[in-house]
Amino acid sequence: MGISKVHARQIFDSRGNPTVEVEVTTSKGVFRADVPSGASTGIHEALELRDNDKKAYVGKGVLTAVKNVNEYLGPALVKANINVHDQVAIDTFLLQQDGTPNKSKYGANAILGISLAALKAGAAAKGVPLYRHIADLAGHGGKKMVLPVPAFNVINGGSHAGNKLAMQEFMILPTGAHSFAEAMKIGSEVYHSLKSVIKAKYGQDATNVGDEGGFAPNIQDNAEGLELLKTAIAKAGYTDKVKIGMDVAASEFYVDGKYDLDFKNPNSDKSSLLSGQQLAQLYKDFTDHYPIVSIEDPFDQDDWEAWSHLTGSTNIQIVGDDLTVTNPLRIRTAVEKKACNALLLKVNQIGTVTESIQAAVLSQRSGWGVMVSHRSGETEDHTIADIVVGLRTGQIKTGAPCR
């Protein structure tokens, strides 16, 4: 079964920025996919093509990417008449059409929109749920599916919030829940408990939220954020069922080989910058005092030595995001250097479904964990829910309960 039509349009994401939506038509119907967008992006990610017309959408329009789908990639794919079952062939064709290492000719957002829509069309053609189609593509066809532990980003800092907090995400993980439904209940209750804790301590205006729905109190001490979580978890009655995760996004405050935890202050004291080893010691202090089980992007995306040092000296999950950018080449390097022990999987970092699956499978075979993730600029498309189930990764990050 081939594809008879491909059509793209510009829509808006959850931050009010333009993004790409693609529809793929087959004899089974019309299948639509929306492309997410990140705020703190790694320099090694595939290129998200923006128009850069400062007179429209502050330069963030995606009409060029839309044009690339409608005038080049789409017609070529229809003409190629590739069976929609064959995701690998479709994605390989798209990569060949672009021909660049980072998808800079047509844009990863153009390519991914087609890839995701084709994925949905392939599942429909087979007559199976989307997660089952993904499981088949990953070689998990005969295995039982796994529902994930949700990681709720309930305190926002870094590039996701206007407060002084350097570290980007403080998350709760209901690891003691016996079902996904119970995990959602726990997450919701702790979230509202946290709101009351923050309101009582800092006032009503401190309960404003960041891009991903987490609270953004104007605090600077990262340990204070962890203390708020610990208090809220206890107040909700879930101390024995909830652990803490962090996404530091340290590349955002890496300055000349050191780390500036006051980077949002233009007059920050440069003498207080931390070395990689000093920052690693801070993480160890955190894990000694709080129930932290996962730290994402603890160092800059190219500070390999610091990554390897921390991973080799701790028994918690160290997650590569900006470090690995869902790219099998970067993952192989990280495996060789023992730089981390888990992958954050974001489909728009690499730009096709096939490469995303390859990244997950490579990570799993290397003994890593895999956490499937949204972006801070999201849409109504919920494909990552099927991806996390189909890939059997057991972990998903999707922002706060209210997002």
XYZ file of C-alpha atoms in Angstrom:
403
model
C 0.000 0.000 0.000
C 1.573 3.261 -1.150
C 1.074 6.895 -0.143
C -1.214 8.892 -2.427
C -0.786 12.365 -0.909
C 1.409 14.278 1.534
C 0.386 17.709 2.774
C 1.939 20.012 5.406
C 0.762 23.164 7.139
C 1.972 25.543 9.835
C 0.287 25.174 13.244
C 1.117 26.422 16.761
C 2.692 24.582 19.655
C 2.042 24.912 23.390
C 4.344 27.940 23.651
C 2.518 29.749 20.853
C 5.332 29.192 18.340
C 4.801 27.866 14.805
C 5.544 24.216 14.094
C 4.914 21.711 11.307
C 1.916 19.449 10.869
C 1.898 16.785 8.148
C -0.905 14.651 6.720
C -0.230 11.413 4.840
C -3.068 9.923 2.796
C -3.429 6.255 1.852
C -6.374 4.105 0.834
C -6.986 3.607 4.578
C -7.492 7.309 5.289
C -5.655 10.473 6.330
C -3.013 10.279 9.061
C -1.796 13.412 10.812
C 1.360 14.133 12.832
C 2.600 17.259 14.603
C 6.253 18.066 15.289
C 7.359 19.165 18.799
C 10.024 21.776 19.528
C 12.496 22.240 22.389
C 13.663 25.355 24.258
C 17.011 24.121 25.552
C 18.403 22.337 22.527
C 21.725 20.558 22.145
C 24.148 21.814 19.510
C 24.364 18.294 18.084
C 20.632 17.975 17.371
C 19.295 17.697 13.833
C 18.383 21.083 12.371
C 14.947 22.493 13.135
C 14.375 24.702 10.081
C 12.955 28.145 10.890
C 12.213 30.951 8.420
C 14.293 33.530 10.340
C 12.007 36.302 9.067
C 12.056 38.706 12.028
C 8.881 40.394 10.734
C 6.866 37.185 11.177
C 6.572 35.148 14.363
C 9.815 36.654 15.697
C 11.696 34.675 13.070
C 10.234 31.354 14.188
C 7.918 30.650 11.250
C 8.190 27.239 9.582
C 6.735 28.014 6.149
C 10.017 27.019 4.487
C 9.815 23.585 6.088
C 6.156 23.352 5.055
C 7.131 24.236 1.495
C 9.828 21.572 1.548
C 7.204 18.968 2.396
C 4.588 20.157 -0.076
C 6.854 20.847 -3.047
C 9.789 18.463 -2.671
C 9.712 15.647 -0.129
C 5.990 14.868 -0.363
C 5.723 14.590 -4.155
C 8.951 12.576 -4.301
C 7.670 10.132 -1.689
C 4.353 9.683 -3.498
C 6.205 9.061 -6.756
C 8.485 6.496 -5.101
C 5.399 4.435 -4.188
C 7.027 2.842 -1.128
C 4.876 0.407 0.835
C 3.644 2.286 3.894
C 4.385 -0.819 5.994
C 8.082 -0.273 5.388
C 9.055 2.517 7.787
C 12.764 1.898 7.280
C 12.453 2.321 3.505
C 10.385 5.501 3.898
C 12.832 7.078 6.347
C 15.849 5.995 4.302
C 14.293 7.612 1.234
C 13.722 10.867 3.138
C 17.302 10.867 4.415
C 18.631 10.299 0.914
C 16.537 13.159 -0.426
C 18.014 15.490 2.199
C 21.551 14.144 1.951
C 23.048 16.136 4.865
C 24.330 14.855 8.238
C 21.948 17.010 10.282
C 18.989 17.291 7.884
C 19.805 20.904 7.124
C 18.643 20.863 3.496
C 14.939 20.287 4.102
C 14.811 20.513 7.913
C 14.395 17.806 10.534
C 10.958 19.228 11.337
C 9.849 18.651 7.725
C 11.290 15.134 7.610
C 9.991 14.099 11.031
C 6.451 15.247 10.251
C 6.341 12.898 7.267
C 8.037 10.079 9.184
C 5.549 10.237 12.081
C 2.502 10.487 9.826
C 3.754 7.542 7.759
C 4.217 5.563 10.986
C 0.545 6.023 11.806
C -0.447 5.102 8.259
C 1.660 1.945 8.502
C -0.083 0.852 11.697
C -3.487 1.398 10.090
C -2.474 -0.554 7.001
C -1.474 -3.487 9.217
C -4.652 -3.141 11.272
C -2.789 -2.949 14.587
C -2.489 -0.329 17.344
C 0.308 2.179 16.843
C 2.294 0.898 19.833
C 2.191 -2.631 18.416
C 3.470 -1.448 15.039
C 6.335 0.342 16.832
C 7.091 -2.811 18.834
C 7.307 -4.807 15.595
C 9.690 -2.257 14.073
C 11.903 -2.476 17.183
C 11.964 -6.271 17.223
C 9.690 -6.499 20.273
C 6.790 -8.084 18.372
C 6.354 -11.178 20.539
C 6.949 -9.481 23.876
C 4.500 -8.137 26.434
C 4.132 -4.374 26.421
C 5.208 -2.259 29.388
C 3.433 0.818 30.730
C 5.909 3.471 31.891
C 6.626 5.239 35.152
C 5.765 8.896 34.429
C 8.310 11.554 35.398
C 6.435 14.725 36.339
C 8.370 17.980 35.972
C 6.824 19.905 38.856
C 9.402 22.656 39.493
C 10.720 24.544 36.461
C 13.961 26.475 36.201
C 16.650 27.005 33.591
C 15.406 27.992 30.137
C 11.856 26.884 30.978
C 11.154 29.574 33.567
C 11.798 33.222 34.365
C 13.054 32.587 37.892
C 16.673 32.487 39.109
C 16.870 28.700 39.338
C 19.706 27.383 37.168
C 18.776 23.710 37.045
C 15.957 23.157 34.618
C 13.652 20.430 35.930
C 12.845 18.948 39.318
C 10.755 15.830 38.802
C 8.792 13.339 40.863
C 8.749 9.658 39.842
C 6.061 7.456 41.479
C 8.274 4.350 41.381
C 6.259 2.671 44.138
C 2.970 2.736 42.214
C 1.489 -0.625 41.258
C -0.175 0.642 38.078
C 0.005 3.573 35.674
C -3.344 4.794 37.024
C -1.965 4.847 40.559
C 1.172 6.642 39.337
C -0.999 9.353 37.789
C -3.003 9.679 41.005
C 0.177 10.045 43.054
C 1.633 12.559 40.607
C -1.491 14.688 40.660
C -1.780 14.664 44.448
C 1.897 15.514 45.031
C 1.644 18.297 42.443
C -1.233 19.930 44.320
C 0.508 19.323 47.633
C 3.546 21.131 46.214
C 1.372 24.052 45.184
C 0.119 24.480 48.749
C 3.658 24.194 50.149
C 4.966 26.854 47.754
C 1.989 29.154 48.358
C 2.398 28.937 52.143
C 6.125 29.677 51.980
C 6.406 32.241 49.171
C 2.898 33.559 48.471
C 0.285 33.118 45.743
C 2.364 34.608 42.914
C 5.038 31.925 43.450
C 2.628 29.295 42.128
C 2.853 30.603 38.564
C 4.022 27.895 36.163
C 6.748 27.510 33.529
C 6.595 26.164 29.975
C 5.980 22.586 31.093
C 3.463 23.318 33.828
C 5.831 23.049 36.764
C 5.851 25.752 39.399
C 8.489 28.462 39.041
C 9.055 30.032 42.453
C 11.740 32.709 42.364
C 14.361 30.771 44.261
C 18.021 30.380 43.368
C 19.279 27.601 45.626
C 18.766 24.282 43.832
C 18.751 22.430 47.148
C 15.758 24.564 48.122
C 13.870 23.142 45.140
C 14.688 19.619 46.301
C 13.579 20.465 49.848
C 10.237 21.717 48.505
C 9.726 18.397 46.718
C 10.663 16.373 49.787
C 8.188 18.361 51.895
C 5.372 18.082 49.332
C 5.876 14.336 48.906
C 5.713 13.811 52.668
C 2.660 16.073 53.037
C 0.837 14.049 50.376
C 1.711 10.837 52.231
C 3.882 9.236 49.572
C 7.403 9.301 51.011
C 7.748 5.552 50.439
C 6.390 5.645 46.871
C 7.975 8.668 45.186
C 11.563 9.315 44.119
C 13.106 12.478 42.676
C 14.661 13.097 39.272
C 16.462 16.142 37.905
C 17.185 17.551 34.471
C 20.037 19.947 35.084
C 20.523 21.029 31.429
C 24.046 22.053 32.418
C 25.009 23.097 28.880
C 22.829 26.156 29.473
C 25.202 27.469 32.157
C 28.576 26.152 30.956
C 30.985 29.095 30.635
C 34.613 28.724 29.548
C 35.007 25.260 31.011
C 33.119 25.975 34.248
C 29.527 26.041 35.482
C 27.667 29.207 36.521
C 24.713 28.457 38.797
C 23.800 32.165 38.693
C 23.842 32.376 34.891
C 20.555 34.275 34.676
C 22.182 37.174 36.478
C 24.209 39.280 34.003
C 26.397 40.387 36.907
C 27.033 36.939 38.362
C 30.184 36.463 40.416
C 32.633 34.689 38.110
C 34.748 33.626 41.077
C 31.912 31.348 42.221
C 31.866 29.251 39.031
C 32.236 25.508 39.623
C 34.533 23.016 37.947
C 33.119 19.725 36.695
C 34.431 17.924 39.796
C 32.930 20.531 42.113
C 29.567 20.215 40.380
C 29.805 16.412 40.635
C 30.368 16.757 44.374
C 27.253 18.937 44.585
C 25.234 16.153 42.921
C 26.635 13.627 45.376
C 25.624 15.884 48.257
C 22.116 16.074 46.761
C 21.843 12.276 46.479
C 23.034 11.888 50.090
C 20.202 14.064 51.392
C 17.339 13.475 48.950
C 15.803 10.375 47.288
C 17.244 11.166 43.843
C 17.306 8.255 41.404
C 17.964 10.021 38.080
C 19.994 13.041 36.922
C 19.807 14.185 33.309
C 22.438 16.320 31.564
C 24.540 16.954 34.689
C 27.326 18.476 32.551
C 27.891 20.217 29.239
C 27.218 18.220 26.077
C 30.941 17.941 25.293
C 32.404 17.704 28.801
C 32.994 13.966 28.388
C 35.494 13.644 31.233
C 33.062 15.028 33.812
C 30.295 12.729 32.566
C 32.467 9.618 32.806
C 33.710 10.580 36.271
C 30.209 10.994 37.712
C 28.750 7.893 36.046
C 31.627 5.797 37.335
C 31.221 7.048 40.894
C 27.463 6.784 41.449
C 24.821 4.070 41.320
C 21.913 6.242 40.154
C 20.669 6.762 36.599
C 22.691 9.329 34.641
C 20.718 10.338 31.544
C 22.200 11.693 28.324
C 20.053 14.227 26.473
C 22.126 17.067 25.016
C 25.061 14.639 25.234
C 23.505 11.947 23.045
C 20.700 13.778 21.139
C 19.008 10.463 20.224
C 21.844 9.933 17.746
C 23.288 6.403 17.430
C 26.748 7.828 16.642
C 26.814 9.923 19.831
C 25.374 7.006 21.823
C 28.177 4.685 20.665
C 30.742 7.243 21.810
C 29.005 7.597 25.168
C 28.947 3.810 25.595
C 32.670 3.587 24.829
C 33.495 6.381 27.287
C 31.028 5.070 29.902
C 29.715 8.609 30.030
C 26.151 7.802 31.088
C 23.857 4.844 31.598
C 20.558 5.995 30.118
C 19.221 7.722 27.008
C 16.627 10.465 26.828
C 14.802 9.705 23.591
C 13.347 12.683 21.703
C 12.259 11.944 18.151
C 12.792 15.503 16.932
C 16.440 15.488 18.035
C 17.293 12.992 15.298
C 14.412 13.559 12.866
C 13.070 10.139 11.857
C 11.215 7.297 13.545
C 13.715 4.710 12.305
C 16.743 6.484 13.757
C 14.880 6.990 17.044
C 14.154 3.271 17.265
C 17.774 2.464 16.397
C 18.920 4.776 19.203
C 16.624 3.088 21.726
C 17.569 -0.449 20.696
C 21.297 0.372 20.764
C 20.929 1.864 24.239
C 18.978 -1.115 25.560
C 21.474 -3.590 24.139
C 24.240 -1.624 25.851
C 22.541 -2.114 29.211
C 21.214 1.431 29.423
C 17.829 2.648 30.517
C 15.723 4.687 28.075
C 13.368 7.521 29.003
C 11.069 8.706 26.216
C 10.506 12.451 26.377
C 8.302 15.246 25.123
C 9.643 18.738 24.333
C 8.728 21.974 26.073
C 6.935 23.110 22.901
C 4.316 20.368 22.517
C 1.216 19.711 20.415
C -1.923 17.576 20.562
C 0.010 14.695 18.995
C 0.450 11.879 21.533
C 2.672 9.538 19.519
C 5.326 9.382 22.245
C 2.832 7.516 24.456
C 2.774 4.750 21.840
C 6.553 4.952 21.413
C 7.271 4.420 25.100
C 4.915 1.421 25.258
C 6.095 -0.095 21.972
C 9.772 0.278 22.851
C 9.131 -1.107 26.354
C 11.372 1.523 27.962
C 9.393 1.890 31.198
C 10.005 5.635 31.610
C 8.327 8.691 30.098
C 8.781 12.418 30.731
C 5.832 14.630 29.815
C 5.874 17.734 32.003
C 3.611 18.482 34.946
C 0.116 16.981 35.397
C -1.442 20.242 34.196
C 0.394 20.072 30.860
